[in-house]
PDB file of C-alpha atoms in Angstrom:
ATOM      1  CA  MET A   1     -56.557   2.793 -23.860  1.00  0.00           C
ATOM      2  CA  THR A   2     -54.339   2.746 -20.775  1.00  0.00           C
ATOM      3  CA  PRO A   3     -53.535  -0.510 -18.972  1.00  0.00           C
ATOM      4  CA  ASP A   4     -55.562   0.530 -15.920  1.00  0.00           C
ATOM      5  CA  GLY A   5     -58.336   2.409 -17.721  1.00  0.00           C
ATOM      6  CA  PRO A   6     -61.868   2.076 -16.356  1.00  0.00           C
ATOM      7  CA  ASP A   7     -63.168   0.156 -19.372  1.00  0.00           C
ATOM      8  CA  VAL A   8     -60.511  -2.575 -19.503  1.00  0.00           C
ATOM      9  CA  ALA A   9     -60.273  -5.476 -17.076  1.00  0.00           C
ATOM     10  CA  LEU A  10     -58.303  -8.614 -16.290  1.00  0.00           C
ATOM     11  CA  LEU A  11     -59.962 -12.024 -16.352  1.00  0.00           C
ATOM     12  CA  VAL A  12     -57.931 -14.771 -14.680  1.00  0.00           C
ATOM     13  CA  VAL A  13     -59.029 -18.151 -16.047  1.00  0.00           C
ATOM     14  CA  GLY A  14     -58.419 -21.230 -13.914  1.00  0.00           C
ATOM     15  CA  HIS A  15     -58.979 -24.904 -14.588  1.00  0.00           C
ATOM     16  CA  GLY A  16     -61.007 -25.756 -11.501  1.00  0.00           C
ATOM     17  CA  SER A  17     -60.756 -28.625  -9.037  1.00  0.00           C
ATOM     18  CA  ARG A  18     -62.979 -31.037  -7.137  1.00  0.00           C
ATOM     19  CA  ASP A  19     -61.021 -29.981  -4.034  1.00  0.00           C
ATOM     20  CA  PRO A  20     -62.511 -26.817  -2.470  1.00  0.00           C
ATOM     21  CA  ARG A  21     -59.085 -25.967  -1.025  1.00  0.00           C
ATOM     22  CA  ALA A  22     -57.777 -25.483  -4.562  1.00  0.00           C
ATOM     23  CA  ALA A  23     -60.598 -23.087  -5.418  1.00  0.00           C
ATOM     24  CA  GLY A  24     -59.825 -21.207  -2.219  1.00  0.00           C
ATOM     25  CA  GLU A  25     -56.166 -20.871  -3.182  1.00  0.00           C
ATOM     26  CA  PHE A  26     -57.209 -19.649  -6.633  1.00  0.00           C
ATOM     27  CA  ARG A  27     -59.365 -16.957  -5.021  1.00  0.00           C
ATOM     28  CA  ARG A  28     -56.476 -15.939  -2.778  1.00  0.00           C
ATOM     29  CA  LEU A  29     -54.237 -15.572  -5.810  1.00  0.00           C
ATOM     30  CA  VAL A  30     -56.850 -13.481  -7.636  1.00  0.00           C
ATOM     31  CA  GLY A  31     -57.023 -11.322  -4.506  1.00  0.00           C
ATOM     32  CA  ALA A  32     -53.244 -10.879  -4.593  1.00  0.00           C
ATOM     33  CA  VAL A  33     -53.502  -9.843  -8.251  1.00  0.00           C
ATOM     34  CA  ARG A  34     -56.084  -7.195  -7.280  1.00  0.00           C
ATOM     35  CA  GLU A  35     -53.802  -5.897  -4.535  1.00  0.00           C
ATOM     36  CA  GLY A  36     -50.966  -5.629  -7.046  1.00  0.00           C
ATOM     37  CA  ALA A  37     -53.018  -3.532  -9.478  1.00  0.00           C
ATOM     38  CA  PRO A  38     -55.167  -0.973  -7.645  1.00  0.00           C
ATOM     39  CA  GLY A  39     -57.789   0.494  -9.931  1.00  0.00           C
ATOM     40  CA  LEU A  40     -57.849  -2.479 -12.298  1.00  0.00           C
ATOM     41  CA  ALA A  41     -61.026  -4.564 -12.390  1.00  0.00           C
ATOM     42  CA  VAL A  42     -60.014  -8.188 -11.810  1.00  0.00           C
ATOM     43  CA  GLU A  43     -62.255 -11.262 -11.853  1.00  0.00           C
ATOM     44  CA  GLY A  44     -61.495 -14.959 -11.809  1.00  0.00           C
ATOM     45  CA  GLY A  45     -63.463 -17.831 -13.315  1.00  0.00           C
ATOM     46  CA  PHE A  46     -63.069 -21.530 -14.043  1.00  0.00           C
ATOM     47  CA  ILE A  47     -63.593 -23.632 -17.140  1.00  0.00           C
ATOM     48  CA  GLU A  48     -64.802 -26.620 -15.119  1.00  0.00           C
ATOM     49  CA  LEU A  49     -65.275 -28.283 -11.720  1.00  0.00           C
ATOM     50  CA  SER A  50     -65.346 -25.132  -9.529  1.00  0.00           C
ATOM     51  CA  PRO A  51     -67.638 -22.082  -9.416  1.00  0.00           C
ATOM     52  CA  PRO A  52     -67.805 -19.454 -10.751  1.00  0.00           C
ATOM     53  CA  PRO A  53     -67.689 -20.320 -14.456  1.00  0.00           C
ATOM     54  CA  VAL A  54     -65.959 -17.988 -16.898  1.00  0.00           C
ATOM     55  CA  SER A  55     -69.352 -16.765 -18.170  1.00  0.00           C
ATOM     56  CA  GLU A  56     -70.288 -15.488 -14.690  1.00  0.00           C
ATOM     57  CA  ALA A  57     -66.961 -13.685 -14.276  1.00  0.00           C
ATOM     58  CA  VAL A  58     -67.407 -12.047 -17.687  1.00  0.00           C
ATOM     59  CA  ARG A  59     -70.980 -11.014 -16.816  1.00  0.00           C
ATOM     60  CA  ARG A  60     -69.791  -9.304 -13.631  1.00  0.00           C
ATOM     61  CA  LEU A  61     -67.169  -7.358 -15.551  1.00  0.00           C
ATOM     62  CA  VAL A  62     -69.655  -6.296 -18.223  1.00  0.00           C
ATOM     63  CA  GLU A  63     -72.136  -5.174 -15.565  1.00  0.00           C
ATOM     64  CA  GLY A  64     -69.334  -3.050 -14.123  1.00  0.00           C
ATOM     65  CA  GLY A  65     -68.957  -1.180 -17.411  1.00  0.00           C
ATOM     66  CA  VAL A  66     -65.981  -3.046 -18.850  1.00  0.00           C
ATOM     67  CA  ARG A  67     -65.752  -3.025 -22.647  1.00  0.00           C
ATOM     68  CA  SER A  68     -62.415  -4.803 -23.117  1.00  0.00           C
ATOM     69  CA  ILE A  69     -61.112  -7.861 -21.286  1.00  0.00           C
ATOM     70  CA  VAL A  70     -57.591  -9.256 -21.130  1.00  0.00           C
ATOM     71  CA  ALA A  71     -57.840 -12.953 -20.294  1.00  0.00           C
ATOM     72  CA  VAL A  72     -54.809 -14.674 -18.774  1.00  0.00           C
ATOM     73  CA  PRO A  73     -54.871 -18.477 -18.492  1.00  0.00           C
ATOM     74  CA  LEU A  74     -53.704 -19.442 -15.028  1.00  0.00           C
ATOM     75  CA  MET A  75     -51.792 -22.434 -16.345  1.00  0.00           C
ATOM     76  CA  LEU A  76     -48.144 -23.200 -15.675  1.00  0.00           C
ATOM     77  CA  LEU A  77     -47.569 -24.739 -19.107  1.00  0.00           C
ATOM     78  CA  ALA A  78     -49.546 -24.309 -22.325  1.00  0.00           C
ATOM     79  CA  ALA A  79     -51.479 -27.471 -23.198  1.00  0.00           C
ATOM     80  CA  GLY A  80     -54.964 -28.157 -24.509  1.00  0.00           C
ATOM     81  CA  HIS A  81     -56.844 -25.964 -22.053  1.00  0.00           C
ATOM     82  CA  ALA A  82     -54.707 -22.889 -22.746  1.00  0.00           C
ATOM     83  CA  LYS A  83     -54.376 -23.506 -26.485  1.00  0.00           C
ATOM     84  CA  ASP A  84     -57.884 -24.690 -27.324  1.00  0.00           C
ATOM     85  CA  ASP A  85     -60.592 -24.729 -24.643  1.00  0.00           C
ATOM     86  CA  ILE A  86     -60.111 -21.242 -23.205  1.00  0.00           C
ATOM     87  CA  PRO A  87     -59.783 -19.421 -26.564  1.00  0.00           C
ATOM     88  CA  ALA A  88     -62.960 -21.141 -27.801  1.00  0.00           C
ATOM     89  CA  THR A  89     -64.739 -20.180 -24.570  1.00  0.00           C
ATOM     90  CA  LEU A  90     -63.695 -16.548 -25.044  1.00  0.00           C
ATOM     91  CA  VAL A  91     -65.086 -16.590 -28.586  1.00  0.00           C
ATOM     92  CA  ARG A  92     -68.389 -17.824 -27.155  1.00  0.00           C
ATOM     93  CA  GLU A  93     -68.376 -15.004 -24.589  1.00  0.00           C
ATOM     94  CA  ARG A  94     -67.635 -12.406 -27.255  1.00  0.00           C
ATOM     95  CA  LEU A  95     -70.618 -13.625 -29.257  1.00  0.00           C
ATOM     96  CA  ALA A  96     -72.770 -13.459 -26.128  1.00  0.00           C
ATOM     97  CA  HIS A  97     -71.694  -9.867 -25.415  1.00  0.00           C
ATOM     98  CA  PRO A  98     -71.707  -7.803 -28.639  1.00  0.00           C
ATOM     99  CA  GLY A  99     -69.296  -4.894 -28.425  1.00  0.00           C
ATOM    100  CA  LEU A 100     -67.065  -6.607 -25.883  1.00  0.00           C
ATOM    101  CA  SER A 101     -63.487  -7.217 -27.037  1.00  0.00           C
ATOM    102  CA  PHE A 102     -60.968  -9.732 -25.756  1.00  0.00           C
ATOM    103  CA  ARG A 103     -57.204 -10.024 -25.722  1.00  0.00           C
ATOM    104  CA  TYR A 104     -55.654 -13.312 -24.718  1.00  0.00           C
ATOM    105  CA  GLY A 105     -52.424 -13.643 -22.765  1.00  0.00           C
ATOM    106  CA  ARG A 106     -49.976 -16.495 -22.517  1.00  0.00           C
ATOM    107  CA  ALA A 107     -49.768 -19.213 -19.896  1.00  0.00           C
ATOM    108  CA  LEU A 108     -47.302 -18.435 -17.111  1.00  0.00           C
ATOM    109  CA  GLY A 109     -44.667 -20.507 -18.893  1.00  0.00           C
ATOM    110  CA  ILE A 110     -41.073 -21.328 -18.021  1.00  0.00           C
ATOM    111  CA  ARG A 111     -39.921 -18.487 -15.816  1.00  0.00           C
ATOM    112  CA  PRO A 112     -36.975 -17.846 -13.481  1.00  0.00           C
ATOM    113  CA  GLU A 113     -39.373 -16.648 -10.758  1.00  0.00           C
ATOM    114  CA  LEU A 114     -40.975 -20.090 -10.710  1.00  0.00           C
ATOM    115  CA  LEU A 115     -37.593 -21.826 -10.640  1.00  0.00           C
ATOM    116  CA  GLU A 116     -36.655 -19.652  -7.654  1.00  0.00           C
ATOM    117  CA  LEU A 117     -39.876 -20.548  -5.850  1.00  0.00           C
ATOM    118  CA  MET A 118     -39.256 -24.209  -6.532  1.00  0.00           C
ATOM    119  CA  ASP A 119     -35.731 -23.829  -5.161  1.00  0.00           C
ATOM    120  CA  GLU A 120     -37.118 -22.287  -1.972  1.00  0.00           C
ATOM    121  CA  ARG A 121     -39.638 -25.102  -1.486  1.00  0.00           C
ATOM    122  CA  LEU A 122     -36.948 -27.748  -1.934  1.00  0.00           C
ATOM    123  CA  SER A 123     -34.426 -25.929   0.262  1.00  0.00           C
ATOM    124  CA  ALA A 124     -37.003 -25.963   3.066  1.00  0.00           C
ATOM    125  CA  VAL A 125     -37.013 -29.792   3.166  1.00  0.00           C
ATOM    126  CA  VAL A 126     -33.436 -30.633   2.101  1.00  0.00           C
ATOM    127  CA  PRO A 127     -30.692 -29.436   4.471  1.00  0.00           C
ATOM    128  CA  GLY A 128     -27.752 -27.755   2.767  1.00  0.00           C
ATOM    129  CA  GLU A 129     -25.325 -30.530   3.644  1.00  0.00           C
ATOM    130  CA  GLU A 130     -27.593 -33.157   1.985  1.00  0.00           C
ATOM    131  CA  ARG A 131     -28.245 -31.444  -1.350  1.00  0.00           C
ATOM    132  CA  GLU A 132     -25.268 -32.905  -3.182  1.00  0.00           C
ATOM    133  CA  GLU A 133     -26.580 -36.396  -2.370  1.00  0.00           C
ATOM    134  CA  THR A 134     -30.294 -35.755  -2.969  1.00  0.00           C
ATOM    135  CA  ALA A 135     -32.016 -36.283  -6.311  1.00  0.00           C
ATOM    136  CA  VAL A 136     -35.004 -34.126  -7.221  1.00  0.00           C
ATOM    137  CA  LEU A 137     -38.187 -35.460  -8.812  1.00  0.00           C
ATOM    138  CA  LEU A 138     -40.312 -32.828 -10.483  1.00  0.00           C
ATOM    139  CA  VAL A 139     -43.884 -34.052 -11.054  1.00  0.00           C
ATOM    140  CA  GLY A 140     -46.273 -32.363 -13.461  1.00  0.00           C
ATOM    141  CA  ARG A 141     -49.939 -32.862 -14.212  1.00  0.00           C
ATOM    142  CA  GLY A 142     -49.346 -34.674 -17.492  1.00  0.00           C
ATOM    143  CA  SER A 143     -51.026 -33.881 -20.777  1.00  0.00           C
ATOM    144  CA  SER A 144     -52.056 -35.372 -24.102  1.00  0.00           C
ATOM    145  CA  ASP A 145     -50.020 -32.504 -25.620  1.00  0.00           C
ATOM    146  CA  PRO A 146     -46.376 -33.569 -26.160  1.00  0.00           C
ATOM    147  CA  ASP A 147     -45.327 -29.910 -26.334  1.00  0.00           C
ATOM    148  CA  ALA A 148     -46.466 -29.299 -22.751  1.00  0.00           C
ATOM    149  CA  ASN A 149     -44.892 -32.534 -21.527  1.00  0.00           C
ATOM    150  CA  SER A 150     -41.572 -31.587 -23.114  1.00  0.00           C
ATOM    151  CA  ASP A 151     -41.731 -28.209 -21.380  1.00  0.00           C
ATOM    152  CA  LEU A 152     -41.653 -29.977 -18.007  1.00  0.00           C
ATOM    153  CA  ALA A 153     -38.479 -31.770 -19.117  1.00  0.00           C
ATOM    154  CA  LYS A 154     -37.008 -28.364 -19.968  1.00  0.00           C
ATOM    155  CA  VAL A 155     -37.981 -27.019 -16.545  1.00  0.00           C
ATOM    156  CA  ALA A 156     -36.213 -29.982 -14.921  1.00  0.00           C
ATOM    157  CA  ARG A 157     -33.032 -29.294 -16.867  1.00  0.00           C
ATOM    158  CA  LEU A 158     -33.106 -25.568 -16.155  1.00  0.00           C
ATOM    159  CA  PHE A 159     -33.561 -26.265 -12.464  1.00  0.00           C
ATOM    160  CA  TYR A 160     -30.593 -28.645 -12.520  1.00  0.00           C
ATOM    161  CA  GLU A 161     -28.261 -26.045 -14.023  1.00  0.00           C
ATOM    162  CA  GLY A 162     -26.213 -24.223 -11.399  1.00  0.00           C
ATOM    163  CA  ARG A 163     -27.685 -26.027  -8.399  1.00  0.00           C
ATOM    164  CA  PRO A 164     -26.060 -28.675  -6.189  1.00  0.00           C
ATOM    165  CA  TYR A 165     -28.570 -31.487  -6.746  1.00  0.00           C
ATOM    166  CA  PRO A 166     -26.870 -34.348  -8.633  1.00  0.00           C
ATOM    167  CA  LEU A 167     -29.928 -35.283 -10.721  1.00  0.00           C
ATOM    168  CA  VAL A 168     -33.290 -33.698 -11.518  1.00  0.00           C
ATOM    169  CA  GLU A 169     -35.812 -36.103 -13.011  1.00  0.00           C
ATOM    170  CA  HIS A 170     -39.376 -35.430 -14.149  1.00  0.00           C
ATOM    171  CA  ALA A 171     -42.556 -37.499 -14.022  1.00  0.00           C
ATOM    172  CA  PHE A 172     -46.299 -37.086 -14.458  1.00  0.00           C
ATOM    173  CA  VAL A 173     -49.218 -37.913 -12.212  1.00  0.00           C
ATOM    174  CA  SER A 174     -51.717 -38.520 -15.014  1.00  0.00           C
ATOM    175  CA  LEU A 175     -52.204 -39.174 -18.741  1.00  0.00           C
ATOM    176  CA  THR A 176     -48.600 -39.910 -19.738  1.00  0.00           C
ATOM    177  CA  PRO A 177     -45.559 -41.846 -18.436  1.00  0.00           C
ATOM    178  CA  PRO A 178     -43.437 -42.039 -16.434  1.00  0.00           C
ATOM    179  CA  ASP A 179     -45.645 -41.990 -13.356  1.00  0.00           C
ATOM    180  CA  VAL A 180     -44.423 -41.206  -9.854  1.00  0.00           C
ATOM    181  CA  PRO A 181     -43.680 -44.787  -8.659  1.00  0.00           C
ATOM    182  CA  THR A 182     -41.824 -45.576 -11.888  1.00  0.00           C
ATOM    183  CA  ALA A 183     -39.637 -42.485 -11.592  1.00  0.00           C
ATOM    184  CA  LEU A 184     -38.913 -43.148  -7.907  1.00  0.00           C
ATOM    185  CA  GLU A 185     -38.015 -46.759  -8.715  1.00  0.00           C
ATOM    186  CA  ARG A 186     -35.542 -45.539 -11.335  1.00  0.00           C
ATOM    187  CA  LEU A 187     -33.883 -43.200  -8.840  1.00  0.00           C
ATOM    188  CA  HIS A 188     -33.763 -46.020  -6.299  1.00  0.00           C
ATOM    189  CA  ARG A 189     -32.061 -48.327  -8.808  1.00  0.00           C
ATOM    190  CA  LEU A 190     -29.586 -45.590  -9.683  1.00  0.00           C
ATOM    191  CA  GLY A 191     -28.415 -45.759  -6.088  1.00  0.00           C
ATOM    192  CA  PHE A 192     -29.914 -42.621  -4.574  1.00  0.00           C
ATOM    193  CA  ARG A 193     -30.913 -42.894  -0.931  1.00  0.00           C
ATOM    194  CA  ARG A 194     -32.575 -39.477  -0.748  1.00  0.00           C
ATOM    195  CA  VAL A 195     -35.110 -37.929  -3.127  1.00  0.00           C
ATOM    196  CA  ALA A 196     -37.004 -34.672  -2.821  1.00  0.00           C
ATOM    197  CA  VAL A 197     -40.326 -34.506  -4.685  1.00  0.00           C
ATOM    198  CA  PHE A 198     -41.839 -31.236  -5.900  1.00  0.00           C
ATOM    199  CA  SER A 199     -45.299 -31.019  -7.459  1.00  0.00           C
ATOM    200  CA  TYR A 200     -45.225 -28.620 -10.414  1.00  0.00           C
ATOM    201  CA  PHE A 201     -48.709 -27.373  -9.553  1.00  0.00           C
ATOM    202  CA  LEU A 202     -50.046 -23.959  -8.667  1.00  0.00           C
ATOM    203  CA  PHE A 203     -52.554 -25.276  -6.140  1.00  0.00           C
ATOM    204  CA  THR A 204     -53.428 -28.346  -4.124  1.00  0.00           C
ATOM    205  CA  GLY A 205     -56.104 -30.756  -5.273  1.00  0.00           C
ATOM    206  CA  VAL A 206     -56.826 -34.373  -6.120  1.00  0.00           C
ATOM    207  CA  LEU A 207     -53.712 -34.845  -8.254  1.00  0.00           C
ATOM    208  CA  GLU A 208     -51.351 -32.980  -5.917  1.00  0.00           C
ATOM    209  CA  GLU A 209     -52.567 -35.143  -3.034  1.00  0.00           C
ATOM    210  CA  ARG A 210     -51.997 -38.232  -5.190  1.00  0.00           C
ATOM    211  CA  ILE A 211     -48.358 -37.236  -5.716  1.00  0.00           C
ATOM    212  CA  ARG A 212     -47.908 -36.720  -1.978  1.00  0.00           C
ATOM    213  CA  ARG A 213     -49.518 -40.081  -1.187  1.00  0.00           C
ATOM    214  CA  GLN A 214     -47.608 -42.059  -3.825  1.00  0.00           C
ATOM    215  CA  SER A 215     -44.305 -40.552  -2.676  1.00  0.00           C
ATOM    216  CA  ALA A 216     -44.957 -41.505   0.944  1.00  0.00           C
ATOM    217  CA  SER A 217     -46.078 -45.025  -0.035  1.00  0.00           C
ATOM    218  CA  PHE A 218     -42.939 -45.662  -2.068  1.00  0.00           C
ATOM    219  CA  ALA A 219     -40.706 -44.515   0.797  1.00  0.00           C
ATOM    220  CA  ALA A 220     -42.576 -46.756   3.256  1.00  0.00           C
ATOM    221  CA  GLU A 221     -42.072 -49.779   0.991  1.00  0.00           C
ATOM    222  CA  HIS A 222     -38.321 -49.239   0.491  1.00  0.00           C
ATOM    223  CA  SER A 223     -36.210 -49.398   3.604  1.00  0.00           C
ATOM    224  CA  GLY A 224     -33.355 -46.889   3.725  1.00  0.00           C
ATOM    225  CA  PHE A 225     -34.844 -44.800   0.920  1.00  0.00           C
ATOM    226  CA  GLY A 226     -35.909 -41.359   2.090  1.00  0.00           C
ATOM    227  CA  VAL A 227     -38.449 -39.246   0.197  1.00  0.00           C
ATOM    228  CA  SER A 228     -39.040 -35.631   1.227  1.00  0.00           C
ATOM    229  CA  TYR A 229     -42.095 -33.851  -0.123  1.00  0.00           C
ATOM    230  CA  ALA A 230     -41.520 -30.186  -0.970  1.00  0.00           C
ATOM    231  CA  GLY A 231     -45.096 -29.233  -1.872  1.00  0.00           C
ATOM    232  CA  TYR A 232     -46.207 -26.983  -4.721  1.00  0.00           C
ATOM    233  CA  PHE A 233     -46.169 -23.266  -5.600  1.00  0.00           C
ATOM    234  CA  GLY A 234     -49.348 -22.006  -3.901  1.00  0.00           C
ATOM    235  CA  PRO A 235     -50.939 -18.528  -4.159  1.00  0.00           C
ATOM    236  CA  GLU A 236     -47.629 -16.688  -3.924  1.00  0.00           C
ATOM    237  CA  ALA A 237     -47.208 -12.951  -4.515  1.00  0.00           C
ATOM    238  CA  ARG A 238     -44.588 -13.677  -7.190  1.00  0.00           C
ATOM    239  CA  VAL A 239     -47.141 -15.746  -9.101  1.00  0.00           C
ATOM    240  CA  ALA A 240     -49.595 -12.836  -8.878  1.00  0.00           C
ATOM    241  CA  ASP A 241     -46.886 -10.509 -10.221  1.00  0.00           C
ATOM    242  CA  LEU A 242     -46.350 -12.888 -13.137  1.00  0.00           C
ATOM    243  CA  VAL A 243     -50.089 -12.868 -13.925  1.00  0.00           C
ATOM    244  CA  LEU A 244     -49.964  -9.067 -14.069  1.00  0.00           C
ATOM    245  CA  GLU A 245     -46.922  -9.231 -16.326  1.00  0.00           C
ATOM    246  CA  ARG A 246     -48.849 -11.487 -18.700  1.00  0.00           C
ATOM    247  CA  TYR A 247     -51.733  -8.990 -18.552  1.00  0.00           C
ATOM    248  CA  ARG A 248     -49.523  -6.036 -19.474  1.00  0.00           C
ATOM    249  CA  GLU A 249     -47.826  -8.065 -22.179  1.00  0.00           C
ATOM    250  CA  ALA A 250     -51.167  -8.977 -23.767  1.00  0.00           C
ATOM    251  CA  LEU A 251     -52.420  -5.401 -23.563  1.00  0.00           C
ATOM    252  CA  GLU A 252     -49.340  -3.681 -24.928  1.00  0.00           C
ATOM    253  CA  GLY A 253     -47.292  -6.267 -26.787  1.00  0.00           C
ATOM    254  CA  ASP A 254     -47.275  -8.834 -29.540  1.00  0.00           C
ATOM    255  CA  ILE A 255     -48.244 -12.129 -27.935  1.00  0.00           C
ATOM    256  CA  ARG A 256     -47.420 -15.316 -29.749  1.00  0.00           C
ATOM    257  CA  MET A 257     -47.338 -18.821 -28.417  1.00  0.00           C
ATOM    258  CA  ASN A 258     -44.477 -21.056 -29.423  1.00  0.00           C
ATOM    259  CA  CYS A 259     -45.973 -22.951 -32.365  1.00  0.00           C
ATOM    260  CA  ASP A 260     -42.841 -24.754 -33.553  1.00  0.00           C
ATOM    261  CA  VAL A 261     -43.969 -28.058 -32.048  1.00  0.00           C
ATOM    262  CA  CYS A 262     -47.635 -27.297 -31.313  1.00  0.00           C
ATOM    263  CA  VAL A 263     -49.766 -30.390 -31.801  1.00  0.00           C
ATOM    264  CA  HIS A 264     -52.504 -28.248 -33.388  1.00  0.00           C
ATOM    265  CA  ARG A 265     -50.175 -26.977 -36.127  1.00  0.00           C
ATOM    266  CA  VAL A 266     -47.469 -29.600 -36.642  1.00  0.00           C
ATOM    267  CA  ALA A 267     -48.057 -33.272 -37.484  1.00  0.00           C
ATOM    268  CA  LEU A 268     -46.272 -35.018 -34.618  1.00  0.00           C
ATOM    269  CA  PRO A 269     -46.182 -38.844 -34.694  1.00  0.00           C
ATOM    270  CA  GLY A 270     -49.388 -40.235 -33.240  1.00  0.00           C
ATOM    271  CA  PHE A 271     -51.104 -36.844 -33.076  1.00  0.00           C
ATOM    272  CA  GLU A 272     -51.624 -36.103 -36.758  1.00  0.00           C
ATOM    273  CA  GLU A 273     -55.414 -35.901 -36.422  1.00  0.00           C
ATOM    274  CA  LYS A 274     -55.136 -32.858 -34.140  1.00  0.00           C
ATOM    275  CA  VAL A 275     -53.675 -30.607 -36.858  1.00  0.00           C
ATOM    276  CA  GLY A 276     -56.289 -28.044 -37.824  1.00  0.00           C
ATOM    277  CA  ALA A 277     -59.001 -29.616 -35.676  1.00  0.00           C
ATOM    278  CA  PRO A 278     -61.676 -27.063 -34.733  1.00  0.00           C
ATOM    279  CA  ALA A 279     -61.596 -25.565 -31.267  1.00  0.00           C
ATOM    280  CA  THR A 280     -64.723 -25.959 -29.150  1.00  0.00           C
ATOM    281  CA  PRO A 281     -65.846 -24.046 -26.049  1.00  0.00           C
ATOM    282  CA  HIS A 282     -65.347 -25.655 -22.662  1.00  0.00           C
ATOM    283  CA  TYR A 283     -68.751 -25.740 -20.979  1.00  0.00           C
ATOM    284  CA  HIS A 284     -68.738 -25.361 -17.223  1.00  0.00           C
ATOM    285  CA  PRO A 285     -71.163 -27.598 -15.286  1.00  0.00           C
ATOM    286  CA  ASP A 286     -72.682 -24.503 -13.623  1.00  0.00           C
ATOM    287  CA  GLU A 287     -73.766 -23.120 -16.974  1.00  0.00           C
ATOM    288  CA  PRO A 288     -77.384 -24.113 -17.677  1.00  0.00           C
ATOM    289  CA  GLY A 289     -78.346 -26.172 -20.673  1.00  0.00           C
ATOM    290  CA  HIS A 290     -74.956 -27.692 -21.444  1.00  0.00           C
ATOM    291  CA  HIS A 291     -73.791 -31.260 -20.929  1.00  0.00           C
ATOM    292  CA  HIS A 292     -70.173 -31.250 -19.806  1.00  0.00           C
ATOM    293  CA  HIS A 293     -67.794 -33.998 -20.799  1.00  0.00           C
ATOM    294  CA  GLY A 294     -65.846 -35.848 -18.137  1.00  0.00           C
ATOM    295  CA  HIS A 295     -62.106 -35.988 -17.539  1.00  0.00           C
ATOM    296  CA  HIS A 296     -60.356 -39.204 -16.660  1.00  0.00           C
ATOM    297  CA  HIS A 297     -57.028 -39.128 -14.859  1.00  0.00           C
TER     298      HIS A 297
END
């Protein structure tokens, strides 16, 4: 079966957001993926919060004659959704569509293309002559998965290497410390007068807006302390190219997640009960007959 054969398709799986702007950016990115792969059937669906649900995207592909689907999780870092919820949802869809096969790709992961995009966003708000005096704060979503949280720390270090910024710190906007005000306070106490904040998010939304708001509030409360907000990645063509790379990799290669410190396989302190726990499908609120659990940030 060729990568662009008529019976194989790409399913881009997003998280979903209460902010309709985020769903719009997701759709724009899926459109860019389609443009980058003429002849390949491409659909996008969400596991929660935004329509359409994954089940609807799968149904459209099946109605179009697709017999094999490569699903790529549109997640920057692999945490519970990419490791657990989406795979379980795909198993449910396979059971609902006998004869349909699935391959599952990796999350976008730690990539030089994303570091370059981040560099461009920061360079747009920090003049060249100020970079050697400006600290960078990289803010991620935050997860109950220590593996994903440690990946953000790795991204921060990789971004620091070879660039003029004197310090690159990381923080999280939900679920795990340090939060944005705590990280900014630390940089303030270290003597920095300028900080540039970048949200390690693909799209806007409730949490991205929270980062923006908390950064501005901290700057307003601390005289002489400047905080520049550099935004987030957005539906960039380079992100679409990376999605297609993950598609080709899943179709043609041997895809393995890094399981060395995966909370589902290794007994990490405080997370021992997660080892071997069964995966369960993530039910979208638009799917009839299913009560969806809530998320608290």
